[in-house]
PDB file of C-alpha atoms in Angstrom:
ATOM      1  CA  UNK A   1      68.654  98.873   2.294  1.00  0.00           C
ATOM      2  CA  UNK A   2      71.921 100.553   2.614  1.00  0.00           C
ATOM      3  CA  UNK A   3      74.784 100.280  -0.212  1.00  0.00           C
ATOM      4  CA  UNK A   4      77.948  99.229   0.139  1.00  0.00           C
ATOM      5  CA  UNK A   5      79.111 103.196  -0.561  1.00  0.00           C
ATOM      6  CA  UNK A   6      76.758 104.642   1.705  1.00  0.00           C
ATOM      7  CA  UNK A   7      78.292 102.044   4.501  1.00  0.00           C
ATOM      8  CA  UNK A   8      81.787 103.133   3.605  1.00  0.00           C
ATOM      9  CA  UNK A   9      80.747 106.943   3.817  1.00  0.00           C
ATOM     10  CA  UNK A  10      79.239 105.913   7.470  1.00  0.00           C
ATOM     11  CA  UNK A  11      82.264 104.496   8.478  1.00  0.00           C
ATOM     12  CA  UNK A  12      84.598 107.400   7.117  1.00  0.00           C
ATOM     13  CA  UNK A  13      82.661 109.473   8.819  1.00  0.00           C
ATOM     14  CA  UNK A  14      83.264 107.655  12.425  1.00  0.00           C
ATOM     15  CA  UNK A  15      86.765 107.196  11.602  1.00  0.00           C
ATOM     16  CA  UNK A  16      87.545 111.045  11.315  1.00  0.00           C
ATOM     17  CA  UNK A  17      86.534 110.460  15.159  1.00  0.00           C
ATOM     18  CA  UNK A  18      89.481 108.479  16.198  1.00  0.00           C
ATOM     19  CA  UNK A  19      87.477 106.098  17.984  1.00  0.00           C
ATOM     20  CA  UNK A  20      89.397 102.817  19.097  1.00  0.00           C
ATOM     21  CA  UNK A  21      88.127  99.741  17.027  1.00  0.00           C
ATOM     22  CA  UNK A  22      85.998  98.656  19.424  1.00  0.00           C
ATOM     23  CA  UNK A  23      83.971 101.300  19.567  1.00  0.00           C
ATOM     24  CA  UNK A  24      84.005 102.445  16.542  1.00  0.00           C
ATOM     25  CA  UNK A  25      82.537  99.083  15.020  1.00  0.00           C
ATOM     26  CA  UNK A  26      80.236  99.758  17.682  1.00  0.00           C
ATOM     27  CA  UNK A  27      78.679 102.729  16.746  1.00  0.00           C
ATOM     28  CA  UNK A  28      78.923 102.389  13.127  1.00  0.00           C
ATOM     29  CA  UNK A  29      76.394  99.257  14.047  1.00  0.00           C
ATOM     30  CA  UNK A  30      74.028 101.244  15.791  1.00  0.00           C
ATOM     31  CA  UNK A  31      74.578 103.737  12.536  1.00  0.00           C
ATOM     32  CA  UNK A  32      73.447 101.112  10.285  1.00  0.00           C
ATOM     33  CA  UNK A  33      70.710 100.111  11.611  1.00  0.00           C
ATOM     34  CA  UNK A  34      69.014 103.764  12.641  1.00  0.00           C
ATOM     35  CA  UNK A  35      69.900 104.862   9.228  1.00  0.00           C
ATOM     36  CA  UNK A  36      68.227 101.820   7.894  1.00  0.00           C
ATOM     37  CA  UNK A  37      65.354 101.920   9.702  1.00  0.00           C
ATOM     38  CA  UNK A  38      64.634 105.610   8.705  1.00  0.00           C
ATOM     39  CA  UNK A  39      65.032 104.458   4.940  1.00  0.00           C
ATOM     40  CA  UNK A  40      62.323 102.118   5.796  1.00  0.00           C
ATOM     41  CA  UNK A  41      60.346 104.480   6.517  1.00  0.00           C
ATOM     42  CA  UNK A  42      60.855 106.774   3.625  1.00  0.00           C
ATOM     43  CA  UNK A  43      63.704 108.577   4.232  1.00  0.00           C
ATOM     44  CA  UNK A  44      66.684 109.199   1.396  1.00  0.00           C
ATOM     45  CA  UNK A  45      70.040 108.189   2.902  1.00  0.00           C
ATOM     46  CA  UNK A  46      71.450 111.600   3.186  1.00  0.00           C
ATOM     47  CA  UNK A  47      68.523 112.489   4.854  1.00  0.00           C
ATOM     48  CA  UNK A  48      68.767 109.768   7.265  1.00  0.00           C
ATOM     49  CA  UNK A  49      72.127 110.007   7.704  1.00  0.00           C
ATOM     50  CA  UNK A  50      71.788 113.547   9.112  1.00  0.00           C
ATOM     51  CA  UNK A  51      68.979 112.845  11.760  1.00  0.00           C
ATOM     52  CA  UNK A  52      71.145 109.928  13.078  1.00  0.00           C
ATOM     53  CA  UNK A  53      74.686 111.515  12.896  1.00  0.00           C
ATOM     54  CA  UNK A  54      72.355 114.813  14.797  1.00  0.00           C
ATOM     55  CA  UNK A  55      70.640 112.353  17.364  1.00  0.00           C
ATOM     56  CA  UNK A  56      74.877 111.565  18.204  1.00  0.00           C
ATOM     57  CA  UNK A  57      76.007 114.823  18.167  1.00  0.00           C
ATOM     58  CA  UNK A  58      76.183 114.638  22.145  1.00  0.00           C
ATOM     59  CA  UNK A  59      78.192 111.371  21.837  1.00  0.00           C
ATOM     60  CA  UNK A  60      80.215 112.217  19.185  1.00  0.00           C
ATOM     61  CA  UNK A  61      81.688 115.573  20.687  1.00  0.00           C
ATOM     62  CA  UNK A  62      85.164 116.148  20.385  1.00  0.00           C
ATOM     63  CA  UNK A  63      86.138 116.909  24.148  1.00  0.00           C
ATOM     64  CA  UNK A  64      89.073 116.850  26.147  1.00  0.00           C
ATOM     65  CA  UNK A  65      90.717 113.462  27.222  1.00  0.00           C
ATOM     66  CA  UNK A  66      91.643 114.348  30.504  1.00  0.00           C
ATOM     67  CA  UNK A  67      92.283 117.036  32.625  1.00  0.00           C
ATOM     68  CA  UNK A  68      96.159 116.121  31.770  1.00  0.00           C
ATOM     69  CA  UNK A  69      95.804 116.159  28.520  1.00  0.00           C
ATOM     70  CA  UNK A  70      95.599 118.191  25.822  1.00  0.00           C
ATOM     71  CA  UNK A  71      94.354 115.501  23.423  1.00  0.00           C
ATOM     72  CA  UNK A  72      90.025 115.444  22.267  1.00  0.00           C
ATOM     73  CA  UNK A  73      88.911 112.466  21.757  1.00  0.00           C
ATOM     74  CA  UNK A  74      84.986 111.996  21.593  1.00  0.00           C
ATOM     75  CA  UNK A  75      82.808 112.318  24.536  1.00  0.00           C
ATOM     76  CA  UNK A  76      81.336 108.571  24.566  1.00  0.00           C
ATOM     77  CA  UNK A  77      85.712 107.187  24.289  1.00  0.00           C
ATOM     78  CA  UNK A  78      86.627 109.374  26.906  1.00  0.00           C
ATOM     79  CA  UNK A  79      83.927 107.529  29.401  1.00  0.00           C
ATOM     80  CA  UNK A  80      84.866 104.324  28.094  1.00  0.00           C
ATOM     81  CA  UNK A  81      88.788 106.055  29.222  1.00  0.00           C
ATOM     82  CA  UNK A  82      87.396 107.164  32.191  1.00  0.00           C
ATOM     83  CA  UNK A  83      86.243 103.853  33.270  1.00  0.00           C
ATOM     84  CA  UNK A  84      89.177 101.886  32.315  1.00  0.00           C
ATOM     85  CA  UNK A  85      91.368 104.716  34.258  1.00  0.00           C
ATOM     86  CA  UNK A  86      89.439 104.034  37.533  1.00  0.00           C
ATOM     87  CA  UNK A  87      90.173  99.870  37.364  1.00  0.00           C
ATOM     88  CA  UNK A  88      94.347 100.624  36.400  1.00  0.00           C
ATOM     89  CA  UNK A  89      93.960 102.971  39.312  1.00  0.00           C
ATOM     90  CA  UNK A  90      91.948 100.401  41.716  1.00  0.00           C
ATOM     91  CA  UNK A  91      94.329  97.614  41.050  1.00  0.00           C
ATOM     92  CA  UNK A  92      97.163  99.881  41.953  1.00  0.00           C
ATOM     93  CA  UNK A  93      95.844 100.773  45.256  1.00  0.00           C
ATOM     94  CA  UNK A  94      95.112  97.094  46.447  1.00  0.00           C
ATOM     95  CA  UNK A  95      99.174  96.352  45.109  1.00  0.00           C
ATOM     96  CA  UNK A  96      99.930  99.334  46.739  1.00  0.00           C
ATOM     97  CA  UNK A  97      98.101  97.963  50.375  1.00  0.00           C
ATOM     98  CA  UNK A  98      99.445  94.628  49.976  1.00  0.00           C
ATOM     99  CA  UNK A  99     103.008  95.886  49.459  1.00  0.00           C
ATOM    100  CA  UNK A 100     102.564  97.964  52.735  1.00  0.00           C
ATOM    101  CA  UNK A 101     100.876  94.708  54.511  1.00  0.00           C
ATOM    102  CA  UNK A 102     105.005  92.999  52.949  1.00  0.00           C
ATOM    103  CA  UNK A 103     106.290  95.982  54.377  1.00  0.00           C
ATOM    104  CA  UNK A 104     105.215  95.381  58.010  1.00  0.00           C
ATOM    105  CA  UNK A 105     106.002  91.414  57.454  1.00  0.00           C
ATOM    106  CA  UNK A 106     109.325  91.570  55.952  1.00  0.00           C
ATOM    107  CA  UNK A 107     111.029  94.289  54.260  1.00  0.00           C
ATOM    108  CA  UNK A 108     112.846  91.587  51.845  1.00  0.00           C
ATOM    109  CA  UNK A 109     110.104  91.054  50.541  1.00  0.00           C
ATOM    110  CA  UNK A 110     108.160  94.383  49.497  1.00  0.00           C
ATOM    111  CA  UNK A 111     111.918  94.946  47.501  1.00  0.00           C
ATOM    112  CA  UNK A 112     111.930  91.555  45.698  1.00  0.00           C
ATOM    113  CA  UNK A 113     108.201  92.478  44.804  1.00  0.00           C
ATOM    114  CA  UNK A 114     109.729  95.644  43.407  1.00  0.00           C
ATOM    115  CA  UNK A 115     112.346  93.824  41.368  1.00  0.00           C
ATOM    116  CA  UNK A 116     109.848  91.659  40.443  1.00  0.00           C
ATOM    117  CA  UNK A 117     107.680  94.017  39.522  1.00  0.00           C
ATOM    118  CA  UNK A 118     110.189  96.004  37.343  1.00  0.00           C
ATOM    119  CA  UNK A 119     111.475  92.831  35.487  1.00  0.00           C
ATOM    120  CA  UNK A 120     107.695  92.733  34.342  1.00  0.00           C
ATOM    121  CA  UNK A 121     108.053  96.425  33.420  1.00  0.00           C
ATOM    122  CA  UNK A 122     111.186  96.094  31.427  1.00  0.00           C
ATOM    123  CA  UNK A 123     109.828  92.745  29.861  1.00  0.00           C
ATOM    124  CA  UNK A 124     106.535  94.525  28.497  1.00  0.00           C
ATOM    125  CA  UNK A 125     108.641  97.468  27.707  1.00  0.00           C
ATOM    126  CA  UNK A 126     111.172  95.099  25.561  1.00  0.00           C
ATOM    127  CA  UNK A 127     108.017  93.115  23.709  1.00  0.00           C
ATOM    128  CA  UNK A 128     105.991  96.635  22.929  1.00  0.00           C
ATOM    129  CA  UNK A 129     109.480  97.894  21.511  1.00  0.00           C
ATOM    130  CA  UNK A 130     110.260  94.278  19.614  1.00  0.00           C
ATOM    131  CA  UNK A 131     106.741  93.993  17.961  1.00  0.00           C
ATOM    132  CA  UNK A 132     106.979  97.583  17.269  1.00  0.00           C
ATOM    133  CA  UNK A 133     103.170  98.349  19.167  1.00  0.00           C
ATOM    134  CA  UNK A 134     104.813 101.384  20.579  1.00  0.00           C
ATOM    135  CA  UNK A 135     107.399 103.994  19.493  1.00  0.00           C
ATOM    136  CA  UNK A 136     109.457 105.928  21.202  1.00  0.00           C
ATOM    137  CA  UNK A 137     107.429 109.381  20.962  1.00  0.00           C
ATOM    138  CA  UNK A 138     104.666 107.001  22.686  1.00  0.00           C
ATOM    139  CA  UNK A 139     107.198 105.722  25.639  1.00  0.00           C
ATOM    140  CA  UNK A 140     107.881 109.245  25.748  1.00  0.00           C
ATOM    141  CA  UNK A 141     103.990 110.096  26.007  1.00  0.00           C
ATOM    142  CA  UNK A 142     103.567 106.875  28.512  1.00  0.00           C
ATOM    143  CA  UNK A 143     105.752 109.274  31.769  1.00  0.00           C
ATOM    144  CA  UNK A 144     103.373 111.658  31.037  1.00  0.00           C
ATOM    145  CA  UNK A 145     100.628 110.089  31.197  1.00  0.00           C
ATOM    146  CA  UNK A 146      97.605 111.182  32.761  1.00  0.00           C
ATOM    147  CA  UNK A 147      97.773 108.415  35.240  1.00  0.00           C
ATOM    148  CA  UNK A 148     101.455 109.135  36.202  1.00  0.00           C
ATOM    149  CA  UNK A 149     101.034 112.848  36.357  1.00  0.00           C
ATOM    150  CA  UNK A 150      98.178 112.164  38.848  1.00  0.00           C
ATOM    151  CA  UNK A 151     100.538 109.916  40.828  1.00  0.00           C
ATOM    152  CA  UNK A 152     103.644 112.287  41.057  1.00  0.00           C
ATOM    153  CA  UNK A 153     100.941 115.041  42.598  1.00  0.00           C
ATOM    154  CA  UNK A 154      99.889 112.600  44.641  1.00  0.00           C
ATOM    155  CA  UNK A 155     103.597 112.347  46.283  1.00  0.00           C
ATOM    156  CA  UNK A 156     104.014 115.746  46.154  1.00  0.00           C
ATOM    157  CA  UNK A 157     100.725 116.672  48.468  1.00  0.00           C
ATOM    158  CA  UNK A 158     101.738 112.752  50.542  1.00  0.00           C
ATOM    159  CA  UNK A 159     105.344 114.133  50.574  1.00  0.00           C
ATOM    160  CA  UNK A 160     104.350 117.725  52.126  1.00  0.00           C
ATOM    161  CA  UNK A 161     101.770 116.834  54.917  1.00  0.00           C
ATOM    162  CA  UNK A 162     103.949 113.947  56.003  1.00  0.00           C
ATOM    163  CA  UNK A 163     107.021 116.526  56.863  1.00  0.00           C
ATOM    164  CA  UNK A 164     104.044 119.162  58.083  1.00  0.00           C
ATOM    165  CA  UNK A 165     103.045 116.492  60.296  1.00  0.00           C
ATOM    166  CA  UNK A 166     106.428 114.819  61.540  1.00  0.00           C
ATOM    167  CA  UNK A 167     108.430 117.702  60.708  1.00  0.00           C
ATOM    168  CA  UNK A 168     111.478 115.490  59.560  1.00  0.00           C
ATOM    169  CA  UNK A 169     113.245 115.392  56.809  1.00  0.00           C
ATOM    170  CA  UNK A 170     114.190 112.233  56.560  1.00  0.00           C
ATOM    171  CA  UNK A 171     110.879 110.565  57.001  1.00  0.00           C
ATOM    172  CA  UNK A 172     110.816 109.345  53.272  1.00  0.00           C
ATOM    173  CA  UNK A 173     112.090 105.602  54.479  1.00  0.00           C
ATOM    174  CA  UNK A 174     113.416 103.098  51.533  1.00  0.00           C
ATOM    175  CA  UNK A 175     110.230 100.942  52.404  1.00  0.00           C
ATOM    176  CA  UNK A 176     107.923 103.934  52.079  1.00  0.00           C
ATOM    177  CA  UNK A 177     109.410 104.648  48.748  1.00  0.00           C
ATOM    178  CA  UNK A 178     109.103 100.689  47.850  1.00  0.00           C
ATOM    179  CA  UNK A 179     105.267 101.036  48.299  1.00  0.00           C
ATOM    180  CA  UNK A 180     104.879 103.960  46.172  1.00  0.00           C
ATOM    181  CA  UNK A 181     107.468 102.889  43.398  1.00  0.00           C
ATOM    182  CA  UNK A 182     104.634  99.780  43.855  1.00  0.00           C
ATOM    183  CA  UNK A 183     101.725 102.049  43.011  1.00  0.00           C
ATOM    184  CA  UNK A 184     103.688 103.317  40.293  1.00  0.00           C
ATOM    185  CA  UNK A 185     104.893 100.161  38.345  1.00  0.00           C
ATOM    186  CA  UNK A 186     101.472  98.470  38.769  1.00  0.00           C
ATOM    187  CA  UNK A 187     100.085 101.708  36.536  1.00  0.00           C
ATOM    188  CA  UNK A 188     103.210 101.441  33.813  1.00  0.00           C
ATOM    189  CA  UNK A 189     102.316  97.453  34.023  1.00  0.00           C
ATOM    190  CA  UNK A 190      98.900  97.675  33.069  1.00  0.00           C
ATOM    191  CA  UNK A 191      99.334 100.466  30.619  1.00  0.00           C
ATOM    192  CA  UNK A 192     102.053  98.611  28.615  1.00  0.00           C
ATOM    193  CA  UNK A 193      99.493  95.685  29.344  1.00  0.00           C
ATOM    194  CA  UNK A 194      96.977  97.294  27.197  1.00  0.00           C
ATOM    195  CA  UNK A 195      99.396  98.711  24.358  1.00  0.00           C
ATOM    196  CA  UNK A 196     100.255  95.407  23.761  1.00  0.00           C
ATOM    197  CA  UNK A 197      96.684  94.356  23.237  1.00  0.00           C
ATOM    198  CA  UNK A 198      96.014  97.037  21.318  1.00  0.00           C
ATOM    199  CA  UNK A 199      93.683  99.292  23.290  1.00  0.00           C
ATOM    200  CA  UNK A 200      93.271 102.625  23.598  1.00  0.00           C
ATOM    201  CA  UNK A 201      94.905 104.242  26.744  1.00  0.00           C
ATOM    202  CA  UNK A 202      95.407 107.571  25.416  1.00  0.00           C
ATOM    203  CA  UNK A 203      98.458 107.394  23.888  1.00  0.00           C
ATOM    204  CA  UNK A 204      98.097 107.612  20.226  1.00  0.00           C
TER     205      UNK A 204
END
């Protein structure tokens, strides 16, 4: 049976880390109980605490966040990152499709979707700010983002074979711009979504 100082020395340990809540409380379960069951079956803590922080060590890794990023996080956040990156980016592309489906309907329309969209942007932007669950240095962070980085490449290569192909340079139309400034504020939405709540998007 563990003590309550050999708990806190688990969890101090998984802290230096700088795991999100979440999965930190995680992991310091599974912890408890390995290190447990290995003093059941003999073992001092120290002892047990070893073996179990070595049978991690994989998990545990410092590594780097993303390839835009200079931050390390460990190896088991960054696929919990990883997986929460790919749904921001999903959600984006079906805005981004349904804002080109507005396009071809009515122009008016993908531009109040815009507005719309950036009232939401500003709104998040103003409660983060308010309740103080972001900082400046961390709006600063948010335009370069992984995510955002990815998407102003993204326009770059879009914006180069488009004039390779038509070979005009003014084939960058207001509604084309619309859609992407659509793909765009859908990311910012969600991340400020998420910074509200609290989780981990790679910006602390």
């Amino acid at each position: 049976m563990m003590t309550n100082i050999q708990e806190r020395e688990v969890r101090a340990f998984l802290q230096k880390k700088k795991l999100s809540i979440v999965v930190l409380n995680e992991i310091y379960d599974h912890f408890v109980v390995q290190i447990s069951e290995l003093m059941r079956d003999g073992m001092f803590f120290q002892e047990a605490f070893l073996k179990t922080k070595l049978d991690w060590q994989y998990e545990l890794e410092m590594v780097k966040a993303d390839v835009f990023s200079f931050k390390k996080i460990a190896r088991i956040e960054k696929k919990v990152l990883q997986d929460r990156f790919r749904n921001i980016t999903l959600y984006a592309i079906i805005a981004t499709v349904a804002a080109f489906i507005l396009d071809l309907v009515n122009f008016d329309l993908l531009l109040f979707a815009v507005l719309t969209l950036g009232g939401i942007t500003f709104c998040l932007l103003l409660y983060n700010f308010i309740f103080k669950t972001m900082c400046l240095r961390e709006y600063i962070c948010l335009q370069f983002h992984p995510l955002i980085i990815r998407n102003q490449l993204l326009a770059v290569i879009l914006f180069g074979v488009s004039y390779a192909v038509n070979q005009n340079p003014y084939f960058w139309e207001p509604s084309a711009n619309h859609v992407f400034m659509i793909f765009t504020l859908t990311i910012q939405i969600q991340l400020l979504y998420f910074r509200t709540k609290k989780i981990n998007i790679l910006l602390s």
